[in-house]
Amino acid sequence: MITTSLKDLPEESVSHNAEIKKKVMLRFGDLPHLTNFSQARFAPGQTAPAHAHQDMCEVFFVEAGSGLIHIDGKEYPLLPGNCVAIEPGEVHEVVNSGSVELVLTYFGLRVEKSASLF
């Protein structure tokens, strides 16, 4: 069993934009196939630039705030309660286009490089 609490975890920078902070609840190696389970906080105007992962998929859940996620050139809203799953190889970018903090809880799952889950 592994237990964590957000209140006890240090803030770290996300890999795609050092100004965006996250707290990592589970890390690579804690559970099979899991790359991370984290919560990130985007200040208004902050962006995690476009990128893709060939060996993992990601699932984002919007806890609070609002924003946009661009996936392969298409724009989708990020609103509280929304869940977005990104397939391996999909280019994605997260933008806090709102006026308050955007809070995303997300996790990644390691997959075969040629696999598609959806």
Coordinates of C-alpha atoms in Angstrom, one line a residue:
M1 CA 0.0 0.0 0.0
I2 CA 1.1 3.5 -0.8
T3 CA -0.4 6.6 0.8
T4 CA 0.2 10.3 0.1
S5 CA -1.3 13.6 1.0
L6 CA -1.1 16.7 -1.2
K7 CA -0.6 18.9 1.9
D8 CA 2.6 17.0 2.7
L9 CA 4.2 17.0 -0.7
P10 CA 6.7 19.5 -2.0
E11 CA 6.0 21.5 -5.1
E12 CA 8.0 20.7 -8.3
S13 CA 8.2 22.2 -11.7
V14 CA 6.4 20.4 -14.6
S15 CA 8.9 19.3 -17.3
H16 CA 7.3 21.3 -20.1
N17 CA 7.2 24.7 -18.3
A18 CA 9.3 25.3 -15.1
E19 CA 6.9 28.1 -14.0
I20 CA 4.0 25.6 -13.6
K21 CA 4.0 23.8 -10.3
K22 CA 2.9 20.2 -9.5
K23 CA 2.8 17.8 -6.6
V24 CA 3.6 14.2 -7.4
M25 CA 1.5 11.7 -5.5
L26 CA 2.9 8.6 -7.2
R27 CA 6.0 8.2 -9.4
F28 CA 7.3 5.9 -12.1
G29 CA 8.0 2.6 -10.5
D30 CA 5.4 2.9 -7.7
L31 CA 2.8 0.9 -9.7
P32 CA 3.1 -1.1 -12.9
H33 CA 2.7 1.0 -16.0
L34 CA 2.1 4.2 -14.1
T35 CA 4.5 7.0 -15.0
N36 CA 3.1 9.5 -12.5
F37 CA 0.0 10.6 -10.7
S38 CA 0.1 14.4 -10.0
Q39 CA -1.7 17.6 -9.5
A40 CA -0.6 20.7 -11.5
R41 CA -1.6 24.3 -10.9
F42 CA -1.6 26.7 -13.8
A43 CA -1.7 30.4 -13.1
P44 CA -3.8 32.5 -15.5
G45 CA -2.0 32.7 -18.9
Q46 CA 0.4 29.8 -18.2
T47 CA 0.9 27.2 -20.9
A48 CA 2.4 23.7 -21.0
P49 CA 3.7 23.9 -24.6
A50 CA 2.8 21.4 -27.3
H51 CA 4.4 18.1 -27.0
A52 CA 3.8 14.4 -27.5
H53 CA 4.7 11.1 -25.7
Q54 CA 5.4 8.1 -27.9
D55 CA 5.5 5.6 -25.0
M56 CA 2.7 6.8 -22.8
C57 CA -0.9 8.1 -22.6
E58 CA -2.1 10.7 -20.2
V59 CA -5.4 11.4 -18.5
F60 CA -6.3 14.8 -17.3
F61 CA -9.1 15.7 -14.9
V62 CA -10.1 19.3 -14.3
E63 CA -10.5 20.0 -10.6
A64 CA -11.0 23.8 -10.8
G65 CA -10.6 26.7 -13.1
S66 CA -10.9 26.6 -16.8
G67 CA -8.7 26.5 -19.9
L68 CA -8.1 24.9 -23.2
I69 CA -6.3 21.8 -24.4
H70 CA -5.1 21.6 -28.0
I71 CA -4.9 18.1 -29.3
D72 CA -3.4 17.5 -32.8
G73 CA -4.4 21.1 -33.8
K74 CA -8.0 21.0 -32.4
E75 CA -9.1 23.0 -29.4
Y76 CA -11.2 21.5 -26.6
P77 CA -12.5 23.2 -23.4
L78 CA -11.1 22.3 -20.0
L79 CA -13.9 22.9 -17.4
P80 CA -14.4 21.5 -13.9
G81 CA -15.3 17.9 -14.0
N82 CA -14.0 17.3 -17.5
C83 CA -11.7 14.3 -18.2
V84 CA -9.5 14.2 -21.3
A85 CA -7.5 11.1 -22.4
I86 CA -4.5 11.6 -24.7
E87 CA -3.3 8.8 -26.8
P88 CA 0.4 8.0 -27.4
G89 CA 1.7 10.3 -30.2
E90 CA -1.0 12.9 -29.9
V91 CA 0.4 16.4 -29.8
H92 CA -1.1 18.3 -26.9
E93 CA -0.8 21.7 -25.2
V94 CA -2.6 22.9 -22.1
V95 CA -3.5 26.6 -21.7
N96 CA -5.0 28.4 -18.7
S97 CA -7.2 30.8 -20.7
G98 CA -9.2 31.7 -17.6
S99 CA -8.9 34.3 -14.9
V100 CA -8.3 32.0 -12.0
E101 CA -5.9 29.1 -11.3
L102 CA -6.5 25.9 -13.4
V103 CA -6.0 22.8 -11.3
L104 CA -5.5 19.5 -13.2
T105 CA -5.1 16.1 -11.6
Y106 CA -3.4 13.7 -14.1
F107 CA -1.7 10.5 -14.6
G108 CA 0.4 8.8 -17.3
L109 CA 0.4 5.1 -18.3
R110 CA 3.4 3.5 -20.1
V111 CA 2.4 1.7 -23.3
E112 CA 4.2 -0.1 -26.1
K113 CA 5.4 2.5 -28.6
S114 CA 3.2 1.2 -31.4
A115 CA 0.2 0.6 -29.3
S116 CA -3.0 2.6 -29.4
L117 CA -5.4 2.3 -26.6
F118 CA -8.5 4.0 -28.1

